[in-house]
Every structure is written in C-alpha cells, then in structure tokens.
mmCIF file of C-alpha atoms in Angstrom:
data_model
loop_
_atom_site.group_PDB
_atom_site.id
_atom_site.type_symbol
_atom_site.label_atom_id
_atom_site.label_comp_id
_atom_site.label_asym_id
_atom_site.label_seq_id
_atom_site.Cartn_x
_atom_site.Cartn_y
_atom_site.Cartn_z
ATOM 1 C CA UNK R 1 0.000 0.000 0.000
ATOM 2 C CA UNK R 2 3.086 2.262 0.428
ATOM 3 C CA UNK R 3 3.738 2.889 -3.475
ATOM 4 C CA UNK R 4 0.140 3.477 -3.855
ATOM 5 C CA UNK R 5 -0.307 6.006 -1.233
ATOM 6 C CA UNK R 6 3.310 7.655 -2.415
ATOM 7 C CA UNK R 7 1.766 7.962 -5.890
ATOM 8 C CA UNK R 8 -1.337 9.440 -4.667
ATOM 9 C CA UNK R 9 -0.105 12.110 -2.640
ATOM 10 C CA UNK R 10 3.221 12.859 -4.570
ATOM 11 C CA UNK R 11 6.119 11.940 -2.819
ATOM 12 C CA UNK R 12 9.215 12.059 -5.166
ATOM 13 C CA UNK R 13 12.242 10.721 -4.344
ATOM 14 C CA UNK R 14 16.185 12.070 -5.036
ATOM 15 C CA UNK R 15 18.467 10.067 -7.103
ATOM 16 C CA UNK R 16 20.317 7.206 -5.122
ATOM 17 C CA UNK R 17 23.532 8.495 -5.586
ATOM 18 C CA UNK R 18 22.364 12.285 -4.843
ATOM 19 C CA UNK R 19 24.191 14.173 -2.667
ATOM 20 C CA UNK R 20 22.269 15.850 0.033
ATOM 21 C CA UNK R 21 22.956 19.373 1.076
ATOM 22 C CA UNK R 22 22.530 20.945 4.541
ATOM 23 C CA UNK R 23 19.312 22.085 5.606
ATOM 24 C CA UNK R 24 20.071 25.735 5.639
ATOM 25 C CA UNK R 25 21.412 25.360 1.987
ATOM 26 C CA UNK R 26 17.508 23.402 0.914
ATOM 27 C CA UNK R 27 15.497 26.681 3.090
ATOM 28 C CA UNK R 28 17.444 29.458 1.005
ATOM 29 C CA UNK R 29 16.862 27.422 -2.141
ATOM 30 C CA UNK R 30 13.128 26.979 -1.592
ATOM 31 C CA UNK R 31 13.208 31.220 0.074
ATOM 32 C CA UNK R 32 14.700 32.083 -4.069
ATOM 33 C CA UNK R 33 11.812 30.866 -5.746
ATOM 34 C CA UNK R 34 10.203 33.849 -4.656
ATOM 35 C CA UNK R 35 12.187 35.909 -7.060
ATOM 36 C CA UNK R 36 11.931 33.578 -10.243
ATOM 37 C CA UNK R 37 8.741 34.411 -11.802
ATOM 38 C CA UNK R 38 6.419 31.941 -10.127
ATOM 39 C CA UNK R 39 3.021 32.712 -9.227
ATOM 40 C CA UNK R 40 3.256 31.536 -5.089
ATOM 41 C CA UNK R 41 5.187 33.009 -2.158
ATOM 42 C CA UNK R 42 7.266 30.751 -0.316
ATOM 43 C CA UNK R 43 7.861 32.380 3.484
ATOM 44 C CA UNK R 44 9.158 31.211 7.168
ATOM 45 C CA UNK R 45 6.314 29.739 8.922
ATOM 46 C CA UNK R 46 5.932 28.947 13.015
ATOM 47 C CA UNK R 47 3.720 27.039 14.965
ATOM 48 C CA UNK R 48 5.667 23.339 13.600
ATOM 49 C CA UNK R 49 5.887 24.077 10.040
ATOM 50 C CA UNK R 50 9.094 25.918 8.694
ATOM 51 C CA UNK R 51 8.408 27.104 5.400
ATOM 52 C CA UNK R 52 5.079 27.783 3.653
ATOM 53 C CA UNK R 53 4.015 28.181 0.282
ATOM 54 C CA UNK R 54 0.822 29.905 -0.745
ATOM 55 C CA UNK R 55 -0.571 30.957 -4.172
ATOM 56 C CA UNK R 56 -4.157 32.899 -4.267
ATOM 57 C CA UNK R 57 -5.999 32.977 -7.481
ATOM 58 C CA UNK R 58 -8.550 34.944 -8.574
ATOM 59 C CA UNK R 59 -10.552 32.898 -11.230
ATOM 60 C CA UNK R 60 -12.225 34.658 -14.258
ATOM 61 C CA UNK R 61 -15.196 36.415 -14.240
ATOM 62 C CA UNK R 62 -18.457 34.425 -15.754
ATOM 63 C CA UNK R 63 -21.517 35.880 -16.453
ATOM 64 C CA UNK R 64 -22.975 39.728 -15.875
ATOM 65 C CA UNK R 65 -24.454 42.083 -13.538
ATOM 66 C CA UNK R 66 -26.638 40.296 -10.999
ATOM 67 C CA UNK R 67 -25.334 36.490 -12.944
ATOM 68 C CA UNK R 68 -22.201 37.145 -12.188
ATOM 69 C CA UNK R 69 -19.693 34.717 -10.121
ATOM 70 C CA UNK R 70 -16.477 34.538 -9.407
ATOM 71 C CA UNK R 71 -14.315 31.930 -7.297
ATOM 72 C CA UNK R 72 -11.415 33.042 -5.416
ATOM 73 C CA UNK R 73 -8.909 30.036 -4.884
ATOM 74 C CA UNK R 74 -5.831 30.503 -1.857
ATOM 75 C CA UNK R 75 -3.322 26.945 -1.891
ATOM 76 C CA UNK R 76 -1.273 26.731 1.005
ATOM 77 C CA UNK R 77 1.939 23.867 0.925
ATOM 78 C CA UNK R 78 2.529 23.415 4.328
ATOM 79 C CA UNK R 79 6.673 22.005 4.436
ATOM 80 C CA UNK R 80 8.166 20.978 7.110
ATOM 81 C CA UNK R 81 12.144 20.061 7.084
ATOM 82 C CA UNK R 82 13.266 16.607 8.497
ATOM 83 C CA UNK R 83 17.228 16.800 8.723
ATOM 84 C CA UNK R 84 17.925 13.115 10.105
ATOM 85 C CA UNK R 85 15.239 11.468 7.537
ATOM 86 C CA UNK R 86 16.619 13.927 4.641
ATOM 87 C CA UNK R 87 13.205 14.871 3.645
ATOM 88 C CA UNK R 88 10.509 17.371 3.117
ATOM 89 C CA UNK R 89 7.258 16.632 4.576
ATOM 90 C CA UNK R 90 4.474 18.528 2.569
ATOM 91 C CA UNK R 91 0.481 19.149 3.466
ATOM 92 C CA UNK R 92 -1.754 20.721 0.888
ATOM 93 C CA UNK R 93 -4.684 22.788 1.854
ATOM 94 C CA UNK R 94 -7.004 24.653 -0.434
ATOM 95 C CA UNK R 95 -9.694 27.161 -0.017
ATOM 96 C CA UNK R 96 -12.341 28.718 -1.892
ATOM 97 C CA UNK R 97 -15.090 31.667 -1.905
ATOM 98 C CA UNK R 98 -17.410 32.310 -4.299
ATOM 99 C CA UNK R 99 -18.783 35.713 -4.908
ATOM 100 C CA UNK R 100 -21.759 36.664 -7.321
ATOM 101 C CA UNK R 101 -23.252 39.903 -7.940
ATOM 102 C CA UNK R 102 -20.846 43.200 -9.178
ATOM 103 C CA UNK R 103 -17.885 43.358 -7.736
ATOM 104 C CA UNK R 104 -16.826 42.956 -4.625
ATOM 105 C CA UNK R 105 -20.165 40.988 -4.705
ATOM 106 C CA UNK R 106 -21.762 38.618 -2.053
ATOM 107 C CA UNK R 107 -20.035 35.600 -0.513
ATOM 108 C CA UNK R 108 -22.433 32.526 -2.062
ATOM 109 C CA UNK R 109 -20.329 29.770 -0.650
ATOM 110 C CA UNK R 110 -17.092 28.802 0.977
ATOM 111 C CA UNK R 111 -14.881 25.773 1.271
ATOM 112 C CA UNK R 112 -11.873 24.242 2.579
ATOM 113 C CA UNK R 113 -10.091 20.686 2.074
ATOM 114 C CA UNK R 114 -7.174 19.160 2.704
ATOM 115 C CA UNK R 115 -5.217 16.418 1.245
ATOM 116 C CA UNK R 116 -3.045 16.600 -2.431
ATOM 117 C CA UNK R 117 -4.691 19.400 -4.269
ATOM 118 C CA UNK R 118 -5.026 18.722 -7.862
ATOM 119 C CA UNK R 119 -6.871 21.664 -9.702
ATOM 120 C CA UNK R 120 -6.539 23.312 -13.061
ATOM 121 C CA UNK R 121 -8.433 25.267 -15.587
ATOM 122 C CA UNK R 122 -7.668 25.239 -19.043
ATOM 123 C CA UNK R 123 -10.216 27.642 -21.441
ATOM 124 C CA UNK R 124 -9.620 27.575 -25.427
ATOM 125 C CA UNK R 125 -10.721 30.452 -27.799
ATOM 126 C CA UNK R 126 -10.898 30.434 -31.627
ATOM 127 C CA UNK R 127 -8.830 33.100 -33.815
ATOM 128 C CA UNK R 128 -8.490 32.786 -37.228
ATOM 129 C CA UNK R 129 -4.898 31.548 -38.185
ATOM 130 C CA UNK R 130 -2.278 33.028 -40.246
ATOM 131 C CA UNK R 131 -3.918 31.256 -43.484
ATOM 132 C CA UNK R 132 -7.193 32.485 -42.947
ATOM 133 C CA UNK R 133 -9.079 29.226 -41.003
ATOM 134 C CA UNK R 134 -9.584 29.211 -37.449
ATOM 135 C CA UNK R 135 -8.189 27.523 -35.101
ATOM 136 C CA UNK R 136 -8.712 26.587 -31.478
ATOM 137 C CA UNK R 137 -5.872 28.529 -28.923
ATOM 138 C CA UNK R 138 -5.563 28.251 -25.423
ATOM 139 C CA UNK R 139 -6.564 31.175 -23.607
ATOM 140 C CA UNK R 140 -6.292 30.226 -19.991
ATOM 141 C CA UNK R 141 -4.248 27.406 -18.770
ATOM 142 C CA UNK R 142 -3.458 26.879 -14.810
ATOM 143 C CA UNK R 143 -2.421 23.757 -13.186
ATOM 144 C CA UNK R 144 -1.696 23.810 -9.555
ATOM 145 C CA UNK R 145 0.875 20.793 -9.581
ATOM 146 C CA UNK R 146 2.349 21.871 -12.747
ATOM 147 C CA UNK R 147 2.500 26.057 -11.754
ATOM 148 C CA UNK R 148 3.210 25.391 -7.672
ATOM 149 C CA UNK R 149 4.151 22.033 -6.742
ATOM 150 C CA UNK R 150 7.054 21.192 -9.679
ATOM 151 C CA UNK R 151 8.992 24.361 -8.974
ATOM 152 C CA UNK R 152 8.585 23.125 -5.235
ATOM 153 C CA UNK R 153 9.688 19.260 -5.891
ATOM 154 C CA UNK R 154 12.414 20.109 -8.267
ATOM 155 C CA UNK R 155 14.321 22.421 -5.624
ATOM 156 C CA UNK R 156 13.849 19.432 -2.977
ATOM 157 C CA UNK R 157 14.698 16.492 -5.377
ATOM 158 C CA UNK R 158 17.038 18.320 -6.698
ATOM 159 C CA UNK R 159 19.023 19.302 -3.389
ATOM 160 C CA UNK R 160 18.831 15.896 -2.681
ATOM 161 C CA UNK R 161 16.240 15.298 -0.240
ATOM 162 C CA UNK R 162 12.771 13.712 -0.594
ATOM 163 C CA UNK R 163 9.316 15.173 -1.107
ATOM 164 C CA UNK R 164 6.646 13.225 1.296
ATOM 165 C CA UNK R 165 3.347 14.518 0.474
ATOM 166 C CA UNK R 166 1.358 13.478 3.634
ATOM 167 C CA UNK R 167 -2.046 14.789 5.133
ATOM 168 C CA UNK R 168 -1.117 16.249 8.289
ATOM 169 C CA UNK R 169 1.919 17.797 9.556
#
C-alpha cells in the first residue's frame, strides 16, 4: 500500500547516488523561488511548520451584472524540514469563496479541504490563423501541480532530499 499512497499524494524521491545538502542550503533554495517568476510566495512559517508556500488565485469572471460569479482560490503547501530522515514533509490545503453579484459581490459559498490538491483550468478560444481558417488557442491554462508544486519538488529532489506529500503535519 506504500507505493500506492506515495503515488497518490506525490512523494518524489532524489536520485540514489544524490548528494544531500545541509538544511540551511535546501530553506534558502526553496526562500529564491520567490524571485523567479512563479506565481506563489514561499515564506518562514511557526507554529511546527518551517516554510510555507501559498498561491491565491482569482478565477475569471463568468456571467454579468446580478449572474455574475467569481471563485477566489488561496493553496497553502505546508513544508516541514526533516534533517535526520533527509526529507521534506508537505500538506496541501485549499480554499475557496465564491462571490456573485458586481464586484466585490456577495459571498455565495465557501470551502476548505485538505489532502493533495489537484486543480486546473484550461479555457480555449478560436482566432483565425495566419492562413485564414480558425483555429482553437488556449486562452487560460493553470495547473496547480504543474504552476506550484514542480517548482517546489524540483528544488527538494534536486538538493537531494525527498518530497513526502502526507495529510497532516
């Protein structure tokens, strides 16, 4: 059941023969994403966790006047830094609000969850091509694993430590 459960909530592991730097070294690694053109803040953190992680998105607008909704997302990668077990320990938690009517607008609903977060939003639009037929393009294209978490696993993998995606800290 190990493998499975890896799988399922992400763990990656570093190469065998990987060479694992200090845990200072891994911190100001994951601290310079900040500054690379990512869309998520990675910060100290107290209270058991050491470093956080936390993207908020502000979906698209659909609809008009009174119709209109729109879902605010905020994911939050909990990481906590095991020296002796050379890994990262990582919790996802997501939240959303949903707000219809003009903006600001009303809160219609609210959520929270915890566990691997796996949300995107892809939207295609038609223009017409450079030989005059139209074609399908993407307009909108957000992944959560691909936009937060890679950047994320790649510094930690690539340090040479593990990234444990568990449930709780």
């Amino acid at each position: 059941m190990g493998r499975l459960r890896d799988k399922w909530m992400g763990t990656l592991h570093a190469d065998p023969g990987a060479q694992a730097l200090p845990t200072q070294e891994l911190r100001a690694a994951l601290l310079a994403l900040n500054g690379t053109g990512v869309p998520f803040g990675v910060r100290e953190a107290g209270g058991g966790v050491d470093l956080v992680a936390e993207w908020r998105y502000l979906e698209p607008a659909t609809g008009s006047g009174l119709r209109r909704e729109q879902v605010e997302r905020t994911v939050r990668i909990s990481m906590r830094l095991l020296a002796k077990d050379r890994e990262v320990r990582a919790a996802d938690e997501q939240w959303t609000v949903t707000r219809a009517g003009p903006a600001p607008g009303r809160t219609v609903s609210k959520g929270h969850s915890k566990g691997p977060v796996r949300w995107g939003q892809k939207e295609w639009t038609y223009e017409k091509g450079p030989d005059g037929r139209r074609r399908k393009v993407v307009g909108l294209d957000v992944s959560i694993t691909r936009d937060m978490k890679d950047p994320l696993r790649k510094a930690v993998v690539g340090a040479g430590w593990t990234w444990r995606g568990v449930y709780k800290l």
